[in-house]
CSV table of N, CA and C in Angstrom, one decimal:
chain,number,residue,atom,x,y,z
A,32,UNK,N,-13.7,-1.3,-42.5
A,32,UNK,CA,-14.6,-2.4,-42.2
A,32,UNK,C,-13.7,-3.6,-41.7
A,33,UNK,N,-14.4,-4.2,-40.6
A,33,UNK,CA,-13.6,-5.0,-40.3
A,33,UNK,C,-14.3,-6.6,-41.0
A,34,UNK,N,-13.1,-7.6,-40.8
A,34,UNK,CA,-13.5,-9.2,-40.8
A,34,UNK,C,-15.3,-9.6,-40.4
A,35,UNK,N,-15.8,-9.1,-39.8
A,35,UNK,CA,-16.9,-9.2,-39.1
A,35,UNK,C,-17.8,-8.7,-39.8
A,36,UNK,N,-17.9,-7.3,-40.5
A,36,UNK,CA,-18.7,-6.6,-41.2
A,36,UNK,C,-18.8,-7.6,-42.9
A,37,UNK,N,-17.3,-8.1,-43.3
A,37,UNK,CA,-17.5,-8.0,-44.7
A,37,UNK,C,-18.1,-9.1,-44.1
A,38,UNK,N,-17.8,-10.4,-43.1
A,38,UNK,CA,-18.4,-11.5,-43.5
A,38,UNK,C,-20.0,-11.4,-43.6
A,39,UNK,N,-20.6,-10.2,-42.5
A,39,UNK,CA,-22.1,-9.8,-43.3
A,39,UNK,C,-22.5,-9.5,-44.4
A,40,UNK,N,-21.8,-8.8,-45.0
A,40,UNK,CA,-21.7,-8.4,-46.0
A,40,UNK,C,-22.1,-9.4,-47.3
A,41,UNK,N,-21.3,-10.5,-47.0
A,41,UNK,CA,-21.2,-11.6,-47.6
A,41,UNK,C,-22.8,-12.6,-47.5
A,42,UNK,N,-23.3,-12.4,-45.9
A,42,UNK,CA,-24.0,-13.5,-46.2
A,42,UNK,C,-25.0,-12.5,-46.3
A,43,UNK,N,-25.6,-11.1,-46.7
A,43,UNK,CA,-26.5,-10.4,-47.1
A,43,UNK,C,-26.3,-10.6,-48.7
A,44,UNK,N,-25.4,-10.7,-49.3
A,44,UNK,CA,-25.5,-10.9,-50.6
A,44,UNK,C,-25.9,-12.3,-50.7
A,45,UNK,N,-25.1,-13.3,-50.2
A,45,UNK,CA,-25.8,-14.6,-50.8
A,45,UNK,C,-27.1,-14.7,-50.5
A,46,UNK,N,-27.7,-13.7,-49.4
A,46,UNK,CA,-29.0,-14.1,-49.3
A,46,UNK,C,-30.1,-13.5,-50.5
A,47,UNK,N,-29.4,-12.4,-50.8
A,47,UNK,CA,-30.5,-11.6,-52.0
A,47,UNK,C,-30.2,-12.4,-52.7
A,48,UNK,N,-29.3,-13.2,-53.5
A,48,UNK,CA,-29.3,-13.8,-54.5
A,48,UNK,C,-30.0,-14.8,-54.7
A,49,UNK,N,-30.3,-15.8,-53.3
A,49,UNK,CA,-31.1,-17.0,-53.2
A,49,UNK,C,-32.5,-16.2,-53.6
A,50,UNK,N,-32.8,-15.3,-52.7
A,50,UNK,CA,-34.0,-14.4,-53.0
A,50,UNK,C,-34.4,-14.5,-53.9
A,51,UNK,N,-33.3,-14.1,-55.5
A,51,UNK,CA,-33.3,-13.7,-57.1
A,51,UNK,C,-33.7,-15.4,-57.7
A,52,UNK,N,-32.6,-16.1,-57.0
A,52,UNK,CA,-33.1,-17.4,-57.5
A,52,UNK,C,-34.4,-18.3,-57.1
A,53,UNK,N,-34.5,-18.3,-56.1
A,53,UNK,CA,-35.4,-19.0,-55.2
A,53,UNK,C,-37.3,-18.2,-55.4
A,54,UNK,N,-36.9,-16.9,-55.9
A,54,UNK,CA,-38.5,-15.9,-55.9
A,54,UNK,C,-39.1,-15.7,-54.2
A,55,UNK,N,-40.2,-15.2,-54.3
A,55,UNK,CA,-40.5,-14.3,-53.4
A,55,UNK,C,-41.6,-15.4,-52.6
A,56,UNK,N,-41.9,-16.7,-52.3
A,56,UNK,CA,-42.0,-17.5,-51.7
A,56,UNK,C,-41.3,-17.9,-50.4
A,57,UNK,N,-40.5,-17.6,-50.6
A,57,UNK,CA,-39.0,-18.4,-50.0
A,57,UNK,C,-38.4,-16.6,-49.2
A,58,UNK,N,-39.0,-15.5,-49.5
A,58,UNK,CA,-38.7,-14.5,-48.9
A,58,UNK,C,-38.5,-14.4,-47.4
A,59,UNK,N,-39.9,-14.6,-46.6
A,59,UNK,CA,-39.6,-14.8,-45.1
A,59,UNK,C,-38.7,-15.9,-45.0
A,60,UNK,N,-38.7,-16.9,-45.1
A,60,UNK,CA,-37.4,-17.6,-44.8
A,60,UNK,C,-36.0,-17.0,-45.1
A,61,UNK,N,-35.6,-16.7,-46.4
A,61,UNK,CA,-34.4,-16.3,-46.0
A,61,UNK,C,-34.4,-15.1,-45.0
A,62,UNK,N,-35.3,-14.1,-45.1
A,62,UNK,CA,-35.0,-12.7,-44.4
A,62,UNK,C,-34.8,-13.8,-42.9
A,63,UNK,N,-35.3,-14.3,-42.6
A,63,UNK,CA,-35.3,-14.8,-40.9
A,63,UNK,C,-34.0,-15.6,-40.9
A,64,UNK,N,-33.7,-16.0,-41.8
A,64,UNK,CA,-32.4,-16.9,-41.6
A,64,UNK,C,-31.1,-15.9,-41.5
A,65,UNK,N,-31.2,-14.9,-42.3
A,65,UNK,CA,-30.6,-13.8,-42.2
A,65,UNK,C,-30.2,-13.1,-40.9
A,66,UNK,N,-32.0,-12.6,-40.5
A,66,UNK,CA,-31.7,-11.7,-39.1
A,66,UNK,C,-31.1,-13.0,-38.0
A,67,UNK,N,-31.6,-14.7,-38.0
A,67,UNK,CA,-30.9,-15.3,-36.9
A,67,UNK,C,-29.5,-15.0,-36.9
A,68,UNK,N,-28.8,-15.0,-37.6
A,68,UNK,CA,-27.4,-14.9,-38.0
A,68,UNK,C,-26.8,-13.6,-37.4
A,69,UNK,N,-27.5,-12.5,-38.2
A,69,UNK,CA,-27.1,-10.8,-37.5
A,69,UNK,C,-27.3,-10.8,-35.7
A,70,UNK,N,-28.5,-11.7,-35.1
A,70,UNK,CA,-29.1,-11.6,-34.1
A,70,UNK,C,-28.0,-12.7,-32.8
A,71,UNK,N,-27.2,-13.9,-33.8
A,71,UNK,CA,-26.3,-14.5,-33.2
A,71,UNK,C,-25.1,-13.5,-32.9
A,72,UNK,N,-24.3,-12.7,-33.8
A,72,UNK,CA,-23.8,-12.2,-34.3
A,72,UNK,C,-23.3,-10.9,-32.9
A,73,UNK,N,-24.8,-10.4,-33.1
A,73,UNK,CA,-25.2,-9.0,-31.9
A,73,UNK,C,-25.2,-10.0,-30.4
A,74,UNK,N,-25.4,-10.8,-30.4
A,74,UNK,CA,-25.8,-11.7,-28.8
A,74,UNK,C,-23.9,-12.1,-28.9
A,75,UNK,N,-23.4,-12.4,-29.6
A,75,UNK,CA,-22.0,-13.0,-29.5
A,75,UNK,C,-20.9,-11.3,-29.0
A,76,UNK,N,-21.2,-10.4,-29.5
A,76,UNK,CA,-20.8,-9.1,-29.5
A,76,UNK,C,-21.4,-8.6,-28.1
A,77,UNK,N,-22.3,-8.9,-27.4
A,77,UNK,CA,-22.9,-8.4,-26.1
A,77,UNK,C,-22.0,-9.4,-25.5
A,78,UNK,N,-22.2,-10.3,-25.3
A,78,UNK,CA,-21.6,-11.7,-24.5
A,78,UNK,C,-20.3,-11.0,-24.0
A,79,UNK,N,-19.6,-10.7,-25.0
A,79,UNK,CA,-17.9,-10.6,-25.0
A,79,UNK,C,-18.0,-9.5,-24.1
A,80,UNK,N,-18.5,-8.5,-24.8
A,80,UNK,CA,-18.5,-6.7,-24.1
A,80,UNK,C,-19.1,-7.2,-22.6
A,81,UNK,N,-19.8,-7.8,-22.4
A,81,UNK,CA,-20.5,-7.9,-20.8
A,81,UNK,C,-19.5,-8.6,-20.0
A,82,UNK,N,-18.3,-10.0,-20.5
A,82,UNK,CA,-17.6,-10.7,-19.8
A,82,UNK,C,-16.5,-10.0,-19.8
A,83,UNK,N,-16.1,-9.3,-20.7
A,83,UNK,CA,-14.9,-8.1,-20.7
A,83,UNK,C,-15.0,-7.1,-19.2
A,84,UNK,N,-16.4,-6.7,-19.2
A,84,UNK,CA,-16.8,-5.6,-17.9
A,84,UNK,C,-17.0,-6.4,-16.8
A,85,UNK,N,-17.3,-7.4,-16.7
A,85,UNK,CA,-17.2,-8.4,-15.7
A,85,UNK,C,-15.4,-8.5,-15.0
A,86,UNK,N,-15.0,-8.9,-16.2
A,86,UNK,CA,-13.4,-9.2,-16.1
A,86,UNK,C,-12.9,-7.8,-15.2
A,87,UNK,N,-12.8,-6.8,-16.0
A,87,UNK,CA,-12.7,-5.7,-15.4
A,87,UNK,C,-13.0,-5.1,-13.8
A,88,UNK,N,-14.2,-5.5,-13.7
A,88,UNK,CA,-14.8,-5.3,-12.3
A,88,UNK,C,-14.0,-6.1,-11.3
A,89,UNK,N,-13.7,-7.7,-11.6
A,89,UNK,CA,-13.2,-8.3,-10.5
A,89,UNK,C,-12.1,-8.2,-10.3
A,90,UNK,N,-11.0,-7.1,-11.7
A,90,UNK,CA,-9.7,-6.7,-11.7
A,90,UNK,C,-9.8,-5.9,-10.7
A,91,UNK,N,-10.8,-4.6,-10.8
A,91,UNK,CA,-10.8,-3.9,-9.7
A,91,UNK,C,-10.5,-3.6,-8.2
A,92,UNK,N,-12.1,-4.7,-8.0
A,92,UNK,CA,-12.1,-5.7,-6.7
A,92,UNK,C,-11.0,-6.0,-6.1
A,93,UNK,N,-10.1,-6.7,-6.7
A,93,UNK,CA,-9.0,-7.7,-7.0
A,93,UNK,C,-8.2,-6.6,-6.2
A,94,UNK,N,-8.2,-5.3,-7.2
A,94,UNK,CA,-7.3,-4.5,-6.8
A,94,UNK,C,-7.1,-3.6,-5.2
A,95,UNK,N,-8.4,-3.6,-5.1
A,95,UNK,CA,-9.1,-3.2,-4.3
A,95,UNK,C,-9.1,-3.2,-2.5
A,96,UNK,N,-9.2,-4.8,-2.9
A,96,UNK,CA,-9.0,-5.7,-1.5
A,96,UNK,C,-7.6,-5.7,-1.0
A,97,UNK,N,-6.5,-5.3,-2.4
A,97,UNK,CA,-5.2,-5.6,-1.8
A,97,UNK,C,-4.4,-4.5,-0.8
A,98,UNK,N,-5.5,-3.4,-1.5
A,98,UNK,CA,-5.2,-1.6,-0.9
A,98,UNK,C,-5.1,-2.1,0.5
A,99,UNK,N,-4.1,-1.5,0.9
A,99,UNK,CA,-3.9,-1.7,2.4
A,99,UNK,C,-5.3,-1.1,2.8
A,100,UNK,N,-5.6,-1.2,4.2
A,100,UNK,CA,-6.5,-0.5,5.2
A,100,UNK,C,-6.3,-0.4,6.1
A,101,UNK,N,-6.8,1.2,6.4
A,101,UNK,CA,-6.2,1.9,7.7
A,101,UNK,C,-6.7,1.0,8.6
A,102,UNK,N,-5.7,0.7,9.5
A,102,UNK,CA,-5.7,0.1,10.9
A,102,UNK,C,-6.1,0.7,12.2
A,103,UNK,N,-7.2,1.6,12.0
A,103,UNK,CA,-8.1,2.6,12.8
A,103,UNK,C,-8.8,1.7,13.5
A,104,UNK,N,-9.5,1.3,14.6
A,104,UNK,CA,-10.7,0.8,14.8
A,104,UNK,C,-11.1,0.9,16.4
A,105,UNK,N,-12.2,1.0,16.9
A,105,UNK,CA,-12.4,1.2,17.8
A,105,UNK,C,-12.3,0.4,19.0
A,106,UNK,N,-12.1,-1.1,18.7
A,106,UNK,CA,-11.3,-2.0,19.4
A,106,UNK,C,-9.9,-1.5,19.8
A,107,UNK,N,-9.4,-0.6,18.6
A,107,UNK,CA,-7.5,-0.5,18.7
A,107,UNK,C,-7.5,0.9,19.5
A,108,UNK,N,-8.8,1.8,19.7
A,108,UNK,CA,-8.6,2.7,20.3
A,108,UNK,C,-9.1,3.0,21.7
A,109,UNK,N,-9.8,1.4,21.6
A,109,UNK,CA,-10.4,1.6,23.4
A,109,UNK,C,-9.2,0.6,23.8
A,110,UNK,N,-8.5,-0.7,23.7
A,110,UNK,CA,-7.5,-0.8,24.0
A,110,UNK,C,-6.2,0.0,24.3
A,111,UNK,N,-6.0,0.7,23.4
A,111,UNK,CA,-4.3,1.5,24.0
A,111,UNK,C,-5.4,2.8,24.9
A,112,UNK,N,-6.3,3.2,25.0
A,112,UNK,CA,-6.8,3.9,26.3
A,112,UNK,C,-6.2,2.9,27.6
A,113,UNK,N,-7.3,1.4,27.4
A,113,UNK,CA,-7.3,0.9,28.6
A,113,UNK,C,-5.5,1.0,29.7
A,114,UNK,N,-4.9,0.1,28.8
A,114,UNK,CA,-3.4,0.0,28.7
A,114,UNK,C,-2.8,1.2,29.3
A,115,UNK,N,-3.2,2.5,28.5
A,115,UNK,CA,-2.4,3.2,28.6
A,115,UNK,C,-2.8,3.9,30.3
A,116,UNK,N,-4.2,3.8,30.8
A,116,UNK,CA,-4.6,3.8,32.0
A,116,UNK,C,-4.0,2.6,33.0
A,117,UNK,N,-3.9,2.0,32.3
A,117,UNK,CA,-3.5,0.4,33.7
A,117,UNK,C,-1.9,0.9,33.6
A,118,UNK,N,-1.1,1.4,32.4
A,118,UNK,CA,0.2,1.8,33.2
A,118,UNK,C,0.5,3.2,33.7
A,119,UNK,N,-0.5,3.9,33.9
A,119,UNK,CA,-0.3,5.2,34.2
A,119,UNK,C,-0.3,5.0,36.0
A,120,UNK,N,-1.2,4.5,36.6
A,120,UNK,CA,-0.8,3.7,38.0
A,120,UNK,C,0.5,4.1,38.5
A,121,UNK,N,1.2,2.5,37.9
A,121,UNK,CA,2.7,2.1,38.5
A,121,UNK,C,3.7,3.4,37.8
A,122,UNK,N,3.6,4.4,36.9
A,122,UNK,CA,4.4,5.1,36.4
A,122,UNK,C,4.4,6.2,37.3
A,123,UNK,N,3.0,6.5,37.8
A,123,UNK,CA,2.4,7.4,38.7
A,123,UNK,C,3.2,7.6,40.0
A,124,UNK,N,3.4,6.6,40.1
A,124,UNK,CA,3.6,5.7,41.7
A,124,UNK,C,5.5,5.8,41.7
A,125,UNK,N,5.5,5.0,40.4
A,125,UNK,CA,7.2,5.6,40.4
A,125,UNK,C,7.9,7.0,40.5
A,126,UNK,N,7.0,7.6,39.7
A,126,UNK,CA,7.5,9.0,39.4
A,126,UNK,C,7.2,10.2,40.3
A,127,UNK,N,6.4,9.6,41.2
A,127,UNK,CA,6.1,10.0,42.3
A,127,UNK,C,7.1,9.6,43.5
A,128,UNK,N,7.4,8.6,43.6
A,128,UNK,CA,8.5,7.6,44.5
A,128,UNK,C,9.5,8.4,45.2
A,129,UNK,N,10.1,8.5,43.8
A,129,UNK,CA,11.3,8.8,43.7
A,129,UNK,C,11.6,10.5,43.2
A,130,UNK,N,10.8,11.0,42.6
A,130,UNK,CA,10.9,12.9,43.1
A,130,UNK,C,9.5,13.4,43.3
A,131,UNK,N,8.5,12.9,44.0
A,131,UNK,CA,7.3,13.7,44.5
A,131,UNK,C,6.9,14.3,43.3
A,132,UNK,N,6.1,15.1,43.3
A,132,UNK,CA,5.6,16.3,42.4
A,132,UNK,C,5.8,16.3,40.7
A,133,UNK,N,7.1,16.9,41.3
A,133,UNK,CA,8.1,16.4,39.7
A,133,UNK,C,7.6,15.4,39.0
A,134,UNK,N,8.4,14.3,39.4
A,134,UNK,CA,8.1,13.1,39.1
A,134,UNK,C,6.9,12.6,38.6
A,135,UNK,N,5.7,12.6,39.2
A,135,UNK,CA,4.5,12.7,38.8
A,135,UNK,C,3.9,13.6,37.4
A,136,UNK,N,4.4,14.6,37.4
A,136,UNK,CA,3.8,15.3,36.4
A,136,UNK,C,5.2,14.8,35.1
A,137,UNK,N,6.2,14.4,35.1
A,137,UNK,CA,6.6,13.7,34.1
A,137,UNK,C,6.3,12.9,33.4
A,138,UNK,N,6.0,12.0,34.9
A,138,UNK,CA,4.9,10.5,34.4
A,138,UNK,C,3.9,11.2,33.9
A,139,UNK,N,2.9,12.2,33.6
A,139,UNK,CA,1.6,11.7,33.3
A,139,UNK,C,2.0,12.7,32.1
A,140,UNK,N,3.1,13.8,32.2
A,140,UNK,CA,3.3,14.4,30.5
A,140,UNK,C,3.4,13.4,29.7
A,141,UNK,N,4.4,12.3,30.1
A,141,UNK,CA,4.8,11.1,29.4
A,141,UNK,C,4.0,10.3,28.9
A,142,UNK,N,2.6,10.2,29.6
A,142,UNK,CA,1.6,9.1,29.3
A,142,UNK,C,0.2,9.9,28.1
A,143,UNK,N,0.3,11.6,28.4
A,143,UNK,CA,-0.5,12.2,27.5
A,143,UNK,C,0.2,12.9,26.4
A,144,UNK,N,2.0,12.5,26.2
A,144,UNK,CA,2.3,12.9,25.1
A,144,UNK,C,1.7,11.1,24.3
A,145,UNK,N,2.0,10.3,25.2
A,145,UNK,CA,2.1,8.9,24.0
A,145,UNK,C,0.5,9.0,23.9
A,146,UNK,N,-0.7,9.3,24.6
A,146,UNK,CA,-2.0,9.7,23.9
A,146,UNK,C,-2.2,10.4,22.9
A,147,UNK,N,-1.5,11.8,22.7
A,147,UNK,CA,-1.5,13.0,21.9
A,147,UNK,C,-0.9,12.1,20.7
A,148,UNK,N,0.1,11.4,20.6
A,148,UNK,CA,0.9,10.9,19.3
A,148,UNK,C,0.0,9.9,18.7
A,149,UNK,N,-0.4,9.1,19.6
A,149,UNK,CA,-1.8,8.1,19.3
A,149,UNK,C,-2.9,8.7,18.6
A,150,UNK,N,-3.5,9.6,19.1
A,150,UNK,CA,-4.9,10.0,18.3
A,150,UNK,C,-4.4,11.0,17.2
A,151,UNK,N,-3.4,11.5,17.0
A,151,UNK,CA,-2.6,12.2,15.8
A,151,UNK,C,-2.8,11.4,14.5
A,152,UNK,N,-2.2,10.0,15.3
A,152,UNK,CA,-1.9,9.2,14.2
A,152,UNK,C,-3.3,8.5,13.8
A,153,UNK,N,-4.0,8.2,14.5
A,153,UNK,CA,-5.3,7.6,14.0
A,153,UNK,C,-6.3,8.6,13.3
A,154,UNK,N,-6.0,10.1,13.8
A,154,UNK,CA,-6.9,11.1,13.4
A,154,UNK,C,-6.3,12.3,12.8
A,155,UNK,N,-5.3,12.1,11.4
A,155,UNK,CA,-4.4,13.3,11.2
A,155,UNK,C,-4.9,14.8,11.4
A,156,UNK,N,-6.2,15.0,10.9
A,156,UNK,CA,-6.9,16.4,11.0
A,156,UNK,C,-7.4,17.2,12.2
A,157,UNK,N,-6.9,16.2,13.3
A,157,UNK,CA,-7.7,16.2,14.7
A,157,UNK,C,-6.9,18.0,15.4
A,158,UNK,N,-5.9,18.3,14.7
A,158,UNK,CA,-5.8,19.4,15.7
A,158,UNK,C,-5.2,20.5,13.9
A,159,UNK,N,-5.6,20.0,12.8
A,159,UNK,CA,-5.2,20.7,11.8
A,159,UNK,C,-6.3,21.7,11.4
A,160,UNK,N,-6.6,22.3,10.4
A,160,UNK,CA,-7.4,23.2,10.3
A,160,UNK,C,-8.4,22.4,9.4
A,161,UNK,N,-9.8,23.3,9.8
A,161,UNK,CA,-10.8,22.5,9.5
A,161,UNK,C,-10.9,23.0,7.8
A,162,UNK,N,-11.5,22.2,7.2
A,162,UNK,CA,-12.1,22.5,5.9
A,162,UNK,C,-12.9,23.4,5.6
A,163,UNK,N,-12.4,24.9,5.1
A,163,UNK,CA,-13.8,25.9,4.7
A,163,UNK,C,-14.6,25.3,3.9
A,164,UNK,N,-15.7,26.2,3.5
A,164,UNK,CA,-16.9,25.7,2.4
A,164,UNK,C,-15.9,26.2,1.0
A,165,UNK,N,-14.8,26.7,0.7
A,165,UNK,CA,-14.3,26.5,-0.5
A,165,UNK,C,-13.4,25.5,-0.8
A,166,UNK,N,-12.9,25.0,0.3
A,166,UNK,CA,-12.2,23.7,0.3
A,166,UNK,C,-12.7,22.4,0.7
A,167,UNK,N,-14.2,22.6,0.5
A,167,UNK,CA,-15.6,20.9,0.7
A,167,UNK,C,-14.7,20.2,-0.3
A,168,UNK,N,-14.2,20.5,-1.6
A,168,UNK,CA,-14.0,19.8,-3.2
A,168,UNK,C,-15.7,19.5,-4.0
A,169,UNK,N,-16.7,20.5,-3.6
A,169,UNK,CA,-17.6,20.7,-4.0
A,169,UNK,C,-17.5,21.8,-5.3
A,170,UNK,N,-17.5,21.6,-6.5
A,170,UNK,CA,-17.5,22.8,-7.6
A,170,UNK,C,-18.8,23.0,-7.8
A,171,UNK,N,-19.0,24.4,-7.7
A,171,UNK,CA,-19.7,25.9,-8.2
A,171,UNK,C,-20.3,24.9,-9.6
């Protein structure tokens, strides 16, 4: 039993006693003075338990917001396209320049290895193996 219980405890006895002394007139009054007390009691016991889960929640949140996030977005992936098209041009042009053929197909390995490394990185699973139906994380 804790602190809490005996102190009901306590004011259930002084209330039967008043009861014994007071007679059976005076009955609804104490019983109601009683249950306001148990009824403060239970509303003081919700209060706490609800601002505790409250607390908790905005710990969460809290925690939540700080989790990094992936830096994916479709802004960051139509840009390094655009980019990576505006320098493929002059790379073109160079690599062409200066060994024809060659050169050209360096330049553009060069420009669709740094695409291939790009969408790797934004999309790890993009060339890995797909998920069977026993590997959904769906349990039977």
């Amino acid at each position: 039993m804790d602190a809490r219980d005996t102190e009901l405890k306590k004011e259930l006895d002084a209330t039967l006693h008043a009861r014994r002394e007071l007679g059976e007139e005076y009955e609804s009054a104490l019983v109601d003075s009683f249950l306001e007390k148990v009824d403060q009691r239970i509303d003081g016991a919700v209060d706490r338990r609800v601002r505790r889960q409250l607390a908790e929640q905005q710990m969460q949140t809290a925690r939540d917001s700080r989790s990094p996030r992936p830096t994916d977005s479709w802004g960051e992936r139509f840009g390094f396209g655009i980019v990576s098209l505006v320098l493929a041009v002059p790379l073109s042009a160079i690599g062409g320049g200066v060994a024809q053929l060659p050169g050209m197909l360096v330049a553009w390995a060069g420009i669709v290895g740094v695409n291939l490394v790009q969408a790797v990185r934004t999309n790890p699973d993009l060339f890995g193996r797909r998920k069977s139906s026993q590997d959904s994380g769906w349990e039977d």
